[in-house]
mmCIF file with all atom_site columns, C-alpha atoms in Angstrom:
data_model
loop_
_atom_site.group_PDB
_atom_site.id
_atom_site.type_symbol
_atom_site.label_atom_id
_atom_site.label_alt_id
_atom_site.label_comp_id
_atom_site.label_asym_id
_atom_site.label_entity_id
_atom_site.label_seq_id
_atom_site.pdbx_PDB_ins_code
_atom_site.Cartn_x
_atom_site.Cartn_y
_atom_site.Cartn_z
_atom_site.occupancy
_atom_site.B_iso_or_equiv
_atom_site.pdbx_formal_charge
_atom_site.auth_seq_id
_atom_site.auth_comp_id
_atom_site.auth_asym_id
_atom_site.auth_atom_id
_atom_site.pdbx_PDB_model_num
ATOM 1   C CA . ALA X 1 1   ? -14.973 -53.476 14.016  1.00 67.00 ? 1   ALA X CA 1
ATOM 2   C CA . THR X 1 2   ? -16.809 -52.412 10.940  1.00 73.00 ? 2   THR X CA 1
ATOM 3   C CA . SER X 1 3   ? -16.239 -50.255 7.940   1.00 78.00 ? 3   SER X CA 1
ATOM 4   C CA . ARG X 1 4   ? -18.934 -48.576 5.984   1.00 76.00 ? 4   ARG X CA 1
ATOM 5   C CA . GLY X 1 5   ? -19.065 -45.818 3.379   1.00 77.00 ? 5   GLY X CA 1
ATOM 6   C CA . TRP X 1 6   ? -21.783 -43.296 2.700   1.00 70.00 ? 6   TRP X CA 1
ATOM 7   C CA . ARG X 1 7   ? -22.144 -41.051 -0.319  1.00 75.00 ? 7   ARG X CA 1
ATOM 8   C CA . VAL X 1 8   ? -22.626 -37.463 0.894   1.00 66.00 ? 8   VAL X CA 1
ATOM 9   C CA . ASP X 1 9   ? -23.009 -34.467 -1.412  1.00 69.00 ? 9   ASP X CA 1
ATOM 10  C CA . PRO X 1 10  ? -22.865 -31.417 0.871   1.00 64.00 ? 10  PRO X CA 1
ATOM 11  C CA . GLY X 1 11  ? -22.018 -28.819 -1.766  1.00 67.00 ? 11  GLY X CA 1
ATOM 12  C CA . ARG X 1 12  ? -19.172 -26.256 -1.751  1.00 67.00 ? 12  ARG X CA 1
ATOM 13  C CA . GLY X 1 13  ? -17.690 -25.129 1.462   1.00 63.00 ? 13  GLY X CA 1
ATOM 14  C CA . SER X 1 14  ? -17.115 -26.553 4.963   1.00 67.00 ? 14  SER X CA 1
ATOM 15  C CA . HIS X 1 15  ? -19.775 -28.766 6.463   1.00 67.00 ? 15  HIS X CA 1
ATOM 16  C CA . PRO X 1 16  ? -19.849 -30.566 9.830   1.00 73.00 ? 16  PRO X CA 1
ATOM 17  C CA . VAL X 1 17  ? -20.280 -34.392 9.580   1.00 73.00 ? 17  VAL X CA 1
ATOM 18  C CA . THR X 1 18  ? -21.112 -36.398 12.699  1.00 73.00 ? 18  THR X CA 1
ATOM 19  C CA . VAL X 1 19  ? -20.707 -40.122 13.086  1.00 76.00 ? 19  VAL X CA 1
ATOM 20  C CA . ARG X 1 20  ? -22.492 -41.788 16.060  1.00 76.00 ? 20  ARG X CA 1
ATOM 21  C CA . ALA X 1 21  ? -21.923 -45.345 17.269  1.00 77.00 ? 21  ALA X CA 1
ATOM 22  C CA . GLU X 1 22  ? -23.857 -46.898 20.086  1.00 77.00 ? 22  GLU X CA 1
ATOM 23  C CA . THR X 1 23  ? -23.346 -49.967 22.191  1.00 76.00 ? 23  THR X CA 1
ATOM 24  C CA . GLU X 1 24  ? -25.413 -51.054 25.122  1.00 79.00 ? 24  GLU X CA 1
ATOM 25  C CA . GLY X 1 25  ? -25.310 -47.974 27.379  1.00 75.00 ? 25  GLY X CA 1
ATOM 26  C CA . ALA X 1 26  ? -22.204 -46.397 25.833  1.00 79.00 ? 26  ALA X CA 1
ATOM 27  C CA . PRO X 1 27  ? -22.803 -44.026 22.935  1.00 80.00 ? 27  PRO X CA 1
ATOM 28  C CA . ALA X 1 28  ? -19.839 -42.368 21.109  1.00 82.00 ? 28  ALA X CA 1
ATOM 29  C CA . ALA X 1 29  ? -19.835 -39.614 18.554  1.00 79.00 ? 29  ALA X CA 1
ATOM 30  C CA . LEU X 1 30  ? -17.121 -38.031 16.361  1.00 79.00 ? 30  LEU X CA 1
ATOM 31  C CA . GLU X 1 31  ? -17.758 -34.753 14.627  1.00 80.00 ? 31  GLU X CA 1
ATOM 32  C CA . THR X 1 32  ? -15.443 -33.325 11.955  1.00 75.00 ? 32  THR X CA 1
ATOM 33  C CA . PRO X 1 33  ? -15.683 -30.785 9.221   1.00 73.00 ? 33  PRO X CA 1
ATOM 34  C CA . VAL X 1 34  ? -15.689 -31.964 5.647   1.00 71.00 ? 34  VAL X CA 1
ATOM 35  C CA . VAL X 1 35  ? -14.434 -29.336 3.163   1.00 67.00 ? 35  VAL X CA 1
ATOM 36  C CA . VAL X 1 36  ? -15.523 -29.452 -0.457  1.00 73.00 ? 36  VAL X CA 1
ATOM 37  C CA . ASP X 1 37  ? -13.036 -27.381 -2.440  1.00 78.00 ? 37  ASP X CA 1
ATOM 38  C CA . THR X 1 38  ? -13.118 -27.603 -6.236  1.00 83.00 ? 38  THR X CA 1
ATOM 39  C CA . GLU X 1 39  ? -11.578 -24.150 -7.018  1.00 90.00 ? 39  GLU X CA 1
ATOM 40  C CA . PRO X 1 40  ? -8.048  -22.706 -6.757  1.00 94.00 ? 40  PRO X CA 1
ATOM 41  C CA . PRO X 1 41  ? -7.462  -19.843 -4.329  1.00 95.00 ? 41  PRO X CA 1
ATOM 42  C CA . ARG X 1 42  ? -9.062  -16.450 -5.158  1.00 94.00 ? 42  ARG X CA 1
ATOM 43  C CA . ILE X 1 43  ? -6.887  -13.310 -5.021  1.00 95.00 ? 43  ILE X CA 1
ATOM 44  C CA . ALA X 1 44  ? -8.356  -9.956  -4.160  1.00 95.00 ? 44  ALA X CA 1
ATOM 45  C CA . LEU X 1 45  ? -5.817  -7.186  -4.639  1.00 95.00 ? 45  LEU X CA 1
ATOM 46  C CA . ARG X 1 46  ? -5.742  -4.080  -2.432  1.00 95.00 ? 46  ARG X CA 1
ATOM 47  C CA . ARG X 1 47  ? -2.587  -2.469  -3.803  1.00 94.00 ? 47  ARG X CA 1
ATOM 48  C CA . PRO X 1 48  ? -1.438  -1.254  -6.344  1.00 93.00 ? 48  PRO X CA 1
ATOM 49  C CA . VAL X 1 49  ? -4.992  -1.674  -7.622  1.00 93.00 ? 49  VAL X CA 1
ATOM 50  C CA . GLU X 1 50  ? -8.154  -2.808  -5.873  1.00 93.00 ? 50  GLU X CA 1
ATOM 51  C CA . THR X 1 51  ? -9.986  -5.828  -7.261  1.00 93.00 ? 51  THR X CA 1
ATOM 52  C CA . ALA X 1 52  ? -12.715 -8.153  -6.001  1.00 92.00 ? 52  ALA X CA 1
ATOM 53  C CA . ALA X 1 53  ? -11.811 -11.821 -5.481  1.00 86.00 ? 53  ALA X CA 1
ATOM 54  C CA . VAL X 1 54  ? -13.958 -12.899 -8.434  1.00 82.00 ? 54  VAL X CA 1
ATOM 55  C CA . GLU X 1 55  ? -12.598 -10.471 -11.011 1.00 85.00 ? 55  GLU X CA 1
ATOM 56  C CA . PRO X 1 56  ? -9.396  -10.553 -12.969 1.00 87.00 ? 56  PRO X CA 1
ATOM 57  C CA . VAL X 1 57  ? -6.585  -8.074  -12.512 1.00 91.00 ? 57  VAL X CA 1
ATOM 58  C CA . PRO X 1 58  ? -6.376  -5.398  -15.215 1.00 93.00 ? 58  PRO X CA 1
ATOM 59  C CA . ALA X 1 59  ? -3.641  -6.136  -17.820 1.00 95.00 ? 59  ALA X CA 1
ATOM 60  C CA . VAL X 1 60  ? -1.941  -2.772  -17.095 1.00 96.00 ? 60  VAL X CA 1
ATOM 61  C CA . VAL X 1 61  ? -1.954  -0.885  -13.832 1.00 95.00 ? 61  VAL X CA 1
ATOM 62  C CA . ARG X 1 62  ? -0.546  2.641   -13.822 1.00 93.00 ? 62  ARG X CA 1
ATOM 63  C CA . VAL X 1 63  ? 1.281   4.183   -10.830 1.00 92.00 ? 63  VAL X CA 1
ATOM 64  C CA . ASP X 1 64  ? 3.219   7.418   -10.218 1.00 86.00 ? 64  ASP X CA 1
ATOM 65  C CA . SER X 1 65  ? 5.462   6.329   -7.332  1.00 82.00 ? 65  SER X CA 1
ATOM 66  C CA . PRO X 1 66  ? 8.282   3.781   -7.377  1.00 81.00 ? 66  PRO X CA 1
ATOM 67  C CA . ASP X 1 67  ? 7.586   2.967   -3.701  1.00 80.00 ? 67  ASP X CA 1
ATOM 68  C CA . ALA X 1 68  ? 4.489   0.926   -4.376  1.00 88.00 ? 68  ALA X CA 1
ATOM 69  C CA . ARG X 1 69  ? 3.122   -2.057  -2.486  1.00 93.00 ? 69  ARG X CA 1
ATOM 70  C CA . LEU X 1 70  ? 1.679   -5.334  -3.524  1.00 95.00 ? 70  LEU X CA 1
ATOM 71  C CA . ALA X 1 71  ? -1.052  -6.315  -1.042  1.00 96.00 ? 71  ALA X CA 1
ATOM 72  C CA . GLY X 1 72  ? -4.241  -8.388  -1.056  1.00 95.00 ? 72  GLY X CA 1
ATOM 73  C CA . ALA X 1 73  ? -6.320  -11.123 0.466   1.00 96.00 ? 73  ALA X CA 1
ATOM 74  C CA . LEU X 1 74  ? -6.277  -14.856 -0.359  1.00 96.00 ? 74  LEU X CA 1
ATOM 75  C CA . LEU X 1 75  ? -9.508  -16.861 -0.086  1.00 94.00 ? 75  LEU X CA 1
ATOM 76  C CA . ASP X 1 76  ? -9.824  -20.622 -0.365  1.00 93.00 ? 76  ASP X CA 1
ATOM 77  C CA . GLU X 1 77  ? -11.965 -23.253 1.302   1.00 87.00 ? 77  GLU X CA 1
ATOM 78  C CA . SER X 1 78  ? -9.077  -25.558 2.205   1.00 87.00 ? 78  SER X CA 1
ATOM 79  C CA . GLY X 1 79  ? -6.545  -22.822 2.940   1.00 91.00 ? 79  GLY X CA 1
ATOM 80  C CA . VAL X 1 80  ? -3.664  -21.296 0.921   1.00 95.00 ? 80  VAL X CA 1
ATOM 81  C CA . ALA X 1 81  ? -0.415  -23.294 1.163   1.00 96.00 ? 81  ALA X CA 1
ATOM 82  C CA . SER X 1 82  ? 1.903   -20.849 -0.610  1.00 96.00 ? 82  SER X CA 1
ATOM 83  C CA . LEU X 1 83  ? 2.100   -17.591 -2.416  1.00 97.00 ? 83  LEU X CA 1
ATOM 84  C CA . HIS X 1 84  ? 4.741   -16.976 -5.090  1.00 97.00 ? 84  HIS X CA 1
ATOM 85  C CA . VAL X 1 85  ? 5.407   -13.436 -6.465  1.00 97.00 ? 85  VAL X CA 1
ATOM 86  C CA . GLU X 1 86  ? 7.766   -12.753 -9.485  1.00 97.00 ? 86  GLU X CA 1
ATOM 87  C CA . HIS X 1 87  ? 8.732   -9.185  -10.350 1.00 96.00 ? 87  HIS X CA 1
ATOM 88  C CA . GLU X 1 88  ? 10.758  -8.349  -13.436 1.00 97.00 ? 88  GLU X CA 1
ATOM 89  C CA . TYR X 1 89  ? 11.706  -5.287  -15.503 1.00 94.00 ? 89  TYR X CA 1
ATOM 90  C CA . GLU X 1 90  ? 14.367  -4.181  -17.983 1.00 91.00 ? 90  GLU X CA 1
ATOM 91  C CA . TYR X 1 91  ? 16.285  -0.956  -17.268 1.00 84.00 ? 91  TYR X CA 1
ATOM 92  C CA . GLU X 1 92  ? 18.937  1.289   -18.660 1.00 79.00 ? 92  GLU X CA 1
ATOM 93  C CA . PHE X 1 93  ? 21.292  3.331   -16.450 1.00 74.00 ? 93  PHE X CA 1
ATOM 94  C CA . GLY X 1 94  ? 24.427  5.174   -17.556 1.00 74.00 ? 94  GLY X CA 1
ATOM 95  C CA . GLY X 1 95  ? 24.211  3.798   -21.074 1.00 80.00 ? 95  GLY X CA 1
ATOM 96  C CA . GLU X 1 96  ? 24.074  0.173   -19.764 1.00 86.00 ? 96  GLU X CA 1
ATOM 97  C CA . GLY X 1 97  ? 21.054  -2.093  -19.961 1.00 88.00 ? 97  GLY X CA 1
ATOM 98  C CA . GLY X 1 98  ? 20.079  -4.794  -17.551 1.00 91.00 ? 98  GLY X CA 1
ATOM 99  C CA . ARG X 1 99  ? 17.234  -6.923  -16.166 1.00 93.00 ? 99  ARG X CA 1
ATOM 100 C CA . TYR X 1 100 ? 15.952  -6.818  -12.590 1.00 93.00 ? 100 TYR X CA 1
ATOM 101 C CA . ARG X 1 101 ? 14.294  -10.016 -11.414 1.00 95.00 ? 101 ARG X CA 1
ATOM 102 C CA . ARG X 1 102 ? 13.133  -10.888 -7.917  1.00 95.00 ? 102 ARG X CA 1
ATOM 103 C CA . THR X 1 103 ? 11.121  -13.779 -6.565  1.00 96.00 ? 103 THR X CA 1
ATOM 104 C CA . HIS X 1 104 ? 9.344   -13.854 -3.252  1.00 95.00 ? 104 HIS X CA 1
ATOM 105 C CA . THR X 1 105 ? 7.709   -16.985 -1.726  1.00 95.00 ? 105 THR X CA 1
ATOM 106 C CA . VAL X 1 106 ? 5.518   -17.130 1.367   1.00 93.00 ? 106 VAL X CA 1
ATOM 107 C CA . GLU X 1 107 ? 4.559   -20.495 2.840   1.00 94.00 ? 107 GLU X CA 1
ATOM 108 C CA . SER X 1 108 ? 1.233   -20.525 4.694   1.00 91.00 ? 108 SER X CA 1
ATOM 109 C CA . PRO X 1 109 ? 0.432   -16.849 3.952   1.00 92.00 ? 109 PRO X CA 1
ATOM 110 C CA . ASN X 1 110 ? -2.489  -16.950 6.415   1.00 89.00 ? 110 ASN X CA 1
ATOM 111 C CA . GLY X 1 111 ? -5.074  -15.214 4.183   1.00 91.00 ? 111 GLY X CA 1
ATOM 112 C CA . SER X 1 112 ? -3.279  -12.066 3.158   1.00 94.00 ? 112 SER X CA 1
ATOM 113 C CA . PHE X 1 113 ? -0.028  -10.600 1.796   1.00 95.00 ? 113 PHE X CA 1
ATOM 114 C CA . ASP X 1 114 ? 1.619   -7.219  1.791   1.00 95.00 ? 114 ASP X CA 1
ATOM 115 C CA . ARG X 1 115 ? 5.070   -6.548  0.479   1.00 93.00 ? 115 ARG X CA 1
ATOM 116 C CA . PRO X 1 116 ? 6.994   -3.561  -0.942  1.00 93.00 ? 116 PRO X CA 1
ATOM 117 C CA . LEU X 1 117 ? 7.737   -3.240  -4.678  1.00 89.00 ? 117 LEU X CA 1
ATOM 118 C CA . ALA X 1 118 ? 10.817  -1.412  -5.880  1.00 86.00 ? 118 ALA X CA 1
ATOM 119 C CA . LEU X 1 119 ? 9.452   -0.388  -9.280  1.00 90.00 ? 119 LEU X CA 1
ATOM 120 C CA . GLY X 1 120 ? 11.551  0.588   -12.230 1.00 87.00 ? 120 GLY X CA 1
ATOM 121 C CA . ILE X 1 121 ? 10.610  3.254   -14.681 1.00 85.00 ? 121 ILE X CA 1
ATOM 122 C CA . GLY X 1 122 ? 8.287   1.866   -17.436 1.00 89.00 ? 122 GLY X CA 1
ATOM 123 C CA . ASP X 1 123 ? 6.838   -1.636  -17.455 1.00 94.00 ? 123 ASP X CA 1
ATOM 124 C CA . ASN X 1 124 ? 7.241   -3.924  -14.448 1.00 96.00 ? 124 ASN X CA 1
ATOM 125 C CA . GLU X 1 125 ? 5.977   -7.501  -15.107 1.00 97.00 ? 125 GLU X CA 1
ATOM 126 C CA . LEU X 1 126 ? 4.317   -9.168  -12.074 1.00 97.00 ? 126 LEU X CA 1
ATOM 127 C CA . SER X 1 127 ? 3.129   -12.772 -11.592 1.00 97.00 ? 127 SER X CA 1
ATOM 128 C CA . ILE X 1 128 ? 1.265   -13.775 -8.501  1.00 96.00 ? 128 ILE X CA 1
ATOM 129 C CA . ARG X 1 129 ? 0.685   -17.522 -8.001  1.00 97.00 ? 129 ARG X CA 1
ATOM 130 C CA . ALA X 1 130 ? -1.371  -18.824 -5.098  1.00 96.00 ? 130 ALA X CA 1
ATOM 131 C CA . THR X 1 131 ? -1.558  -22.587 -4.390  1.00 96.00 ? 131 THR X CA 1
ATOM 132 C CA . ASP X 1 132 ? -4.069  -24.140 -1.984  1.00 95.00 ? 132 ASP X CA 1
ATOM 133 C CA . ARG X 1 133 ? -3.435  -27.157 0.299   1.00 92.00 ? 133 ARG X CA 1
ATOM 134 C CA . LEU X 1 134 ? -4.957  -29.429 -2.310  1.00 91.00 ? 134 LEU X CA 1
ATOM 135 C CA . GLY X 1 135 ? -2.482  -28.320 -4.984  1.00 94.00 ? 135 GLY X CA 1
ATOM 136 C CA . ARG X 1 136 ? -4.857  -26.166 -7.073  1.00 94.00 ? 136 ARG X CA 1
ATOM 137 C CA . THR X 1 137 ? -3.153  -22.956 -8.358  1.00 96.00 ? 137 THR X CA 1
ATOM 138 C CA . ARG X 1 138 ? -4.365  -19.640 -9.612  1.00 95.00 ? 138 ARG X CA 1
ATOM 139 C CA . VAL X 1 139 ? -2.067  -17.201 -11.395 1.00 95.00 ? 139 VAL X CA 1
ATOM 140 C CA . HIS X 1 140 ? -2.518  -13.421 -12.029 1.00 95.00 ? 140 HIS X CA 1
ATOM 141 C CA . GLU X 1 141 ? -0.106  -11.827 -14.466 1.00 96.00 ? 141 GLU X CA 1
ATOM 142 C CA . PHE X 1 142 ? -0.128  -8.107  -15.137 1.00 96.00 ? 142 PHE X CA 1
ATOM 143 C CA . THR X 1 143 ? 2.040   -5.091  -15.866 1.00 97.00 ? 143 THR X CA 1
ATOM 144 C CA . VAL X 1 144 ? 2.573   -2.188  -13.425 1.00 96.00 ? 144 VAL X CA 1
ATOM 145 C CA . ARG X 1 145 ? 3.604   0.771   -15.492 1.00 94.00 ? 145 ARG X CA 1
ATOM 146 C CA . LEU X 1 146 ? 5.532   3.439   -13.512 1.00 91.00 ? 146 LEU X CA 1
ATOM 147 C CA . ARG X 1 147 ? 5.298   6.981   -14.923 1.00 86.00 ? 147 ARG X CA 1
ATOM 148 C CA . ASP X 1 148 ? 7.727   9.635   -13.877 1.00 77.00 ? 148 ASP X CA 1
ATOM 149 C CA . ARG X 1 149 ? 5.704   12.810  -13.854 1.00 73.00 ? 149 ARG X CA 1
ATOM 150 C CA . ALA X 1 150 ? 8.054   15.090  -11.901 1.00 75.00 ? 150 ALA X CA 1
ATOM 151 C CA . PRO X 1 151 ? 11.438  16.442  -13.237 1.00 79.00 ? 151 PRO X CA 1
ATOM 152 C CA . PRO X 1 152 ? 14.635  15.844  -11.282 1.00 81.00 ? 152 PRO X CA 1
ATOM 153 C CA . ARG X 1 153 ? 15.622  18.336  -8.622  1.00 85.00 ? 153 ARG X CA 1
ATOM 154 C CA . VAL X 1 154 ? 19.173  19.832  -8.557  1.00 88.00 ? 154 VAL X CA 1
ATOM 155 C CA . SER X 1 155 ? 20.713  21.868  -5.787  1.00 87.00 ? 155 SER X CA 1
ATOM 156 C CA . PHE X 1 156 ? 24.218  23.247  -5.404  1.00 84.00 ? 156 PHE X CA 1
ATOM 157 C CA . THR X 1 157 ? 25.863  22.609  -2.024  1.00 87.00 ? 157 THR X CA 1
ATOM 158 C CA . GLU X 1 158 ? 29.085  24.336  -2.776  1.00 87.00 ? 158 GLU X CA 1
ATOM 159 C CA . VAL X 1 159 ? 30.663  26.675  -5.519  1.00 85.00 ? 159 VAL X CA 1
ATOM 160 C CA . GLU X 1 160 ? 34.218  27.761  -4.938  1.00 87.00 ? 160 GLU X CA 1
ATOM 161 C CA . ARG X 1 161 ? 37.031  29.158  -7.064  1.00 85.00 ? 161 ARG X CA 1
ATOM 162 C CA . THR X 1 162 ? 40.200  27.093  -6.967  1.00 85.00 ? 162 THR X CA 1
ATOM 163 C CA . GLY X 1 163 ? 43.720  28.615  -7.166  1.00 83.00 ? 163 GLY X CA 1
ATOM 164 C CA . ASP X 1 164 ? 44.129  27.862  -10.921 1.00 86.00 ? 164 ASP X CA 1
ATOM 165 C CA . GLY X 1 165 ? 41.126  29.916  -11.942 1.00 79.00 ? 165 GLY X CA 1
ATOM 166 C CA . ARG X 1 166 ? 38.676  27.063  -12.143 1.00 83.00 ? 166 ARG X CA 1
ATOM 167 C CA . LEU X 1 167 ? 35.442  26.581  -10.207 1.00 80.00 ? 167 LEU X CA 1
ATOM 168 C CA . ARG X 1 168 ? 34.767  23.619  -7.985  1.00 84.00 ? 168 ARG X CA 1
ATOM 169 C CA . VAL X 1 169 ? 31.046  22.761  -7.969  1.00 84.00 ? 169 VAL X CA 1
ATOM 170 C CA . ALA X 1 170 ? 29.262  20.246  -5.650  1.00 87.00 ? 170 ALA X CA 1
ATOM 171 C CA . GLY X 1 171 ? 25.613  19.461  -5.508  1.00 87.00 ? 171 GLY X CA 1
ATOM 172 C CA . VAL X 1 172 ? 22.880  16.950  -5.248  1.00 89.00 ? 172 VAL X CA 1
ATOM 173 C CA . ALA X 1 173 ? 20.606  15.701  -7.964  1.00 84.00 ? 173 ALA X CA 1
ATOM 174 C CA . THR X 1 174 ? 17.513  13.615  -6.975  1.00 79.00 ? 174 THR X CA 1
ATOM 175 C CA . ASP X 1 175 ? 14.423  12.245  -8.673  1.00 76.00 ? 175 ASP X CA 1
ATOM 176 C CA . ASP X 1 176 ? 11.404  10.406  -7.424  1.00 69.00 ? 176 ASP X CA 1
ATOM 177 C CA . VAL X 1 177 ? 12.068  7.511   -9.803  1.00 67.00 ? 177 VAL X CA 1
ATOM 178 C CA . GLN X 1 178 ? 15.422  7.426   -11.488 1.00 66.00 ? 178 GLN X CA 1
ATOM 179 C CA . LEU X 1 179 ? 18.092  9.741   -12.888 1.00 69.00 ? 179 LEU X CA 1
ATOM 180 C CA . ALA X 1 180 ? 19.068  8.885   -16.489 1.00 66.00 ? 180 ALA X CA 1
ATOM 181 C CA . SER X 1 181 ? 22.038  11.253  -16.802 1.00 70.00 ? 181 SER X CA 1
ATOM 182 C CA . LEU X 1 182 ? 23.729  14.186  -15.164 1.00 75.00 ? 182 LEU X CA 1
ATOM 183 C CA . ARG X 1 183 ? 25.755  16.833  -16.977 1.00 76.00 ? 183 ARG X CA 1
ATOM 184 C CA . LEU X 1 184 ? 27.425  20.070  -15.847 1.00 75.00 ? 184 LEU X CA 1
ATOM 185 C CA . THR X 1 185 ? 28.084  22.863  -18.378 1.00 76.00 ? 185 THR X CA 1
ATOM 186 C CA . SER X 1 186 ? 29.822  26.110  -17.732 1.00 70.00 ? 186 SER X CA 1
ATOM 187 C CA . GLY X 1 187 ? 27.410  28.333  -19.730 1.00 66.00 ? 187 GLY X CA 1
ATOM 188 C CA . TYR X 1 188 ? 30.110  30.421  -21.295 1.00 61.00 ? 188 TYR X CA 1
ATOM 189 C CA . ASP X 1 189 ? 33.282  29.903  -23.418 1.00 59.00 ? 189 ASP X CA 1
ATOM 190 C CA . SER X 1 190 ? 36.647  31.216  -22.273 1.00 52.00 ? 190 SER X CA 1
#
């Protein structure tokens, strides 16, 4: 048995290394890849904005639909071990304020990710953290700003007079993003 070390400087990437041993008439060889990885994973977004793996994400991304997706590719020489996504926004509904916060983690994401985002009106803070198998981490933090460009839609489904001289009104109010309030007025004084 013997033990020897060699200094090899193959450069970044994956390189095959072969070790051969010979005895009288019985050669043996072992080939294995050596991966040189000095960088954290690279993240190339496809949605809600498209970026190359080598460029940063814009600080603010503007969208017009609350049904957005967060999708992209993960590139790393040694492989990505985990992807961690945090989504947070503050909202107000019916006079009450609150904070929405969701965290999503994918172990061994296999080179890509694609998940829905339920965006709130205004600024949605996103943080994407990718960690490779060697423990190196890259983080992209940015704001997705949802703009509500279309007004709400209202339709009456029923209008009927009750026995006491009043009207009973039923209807549906919808919006692509969020309703802030709903008010019914009679339009005349009696």
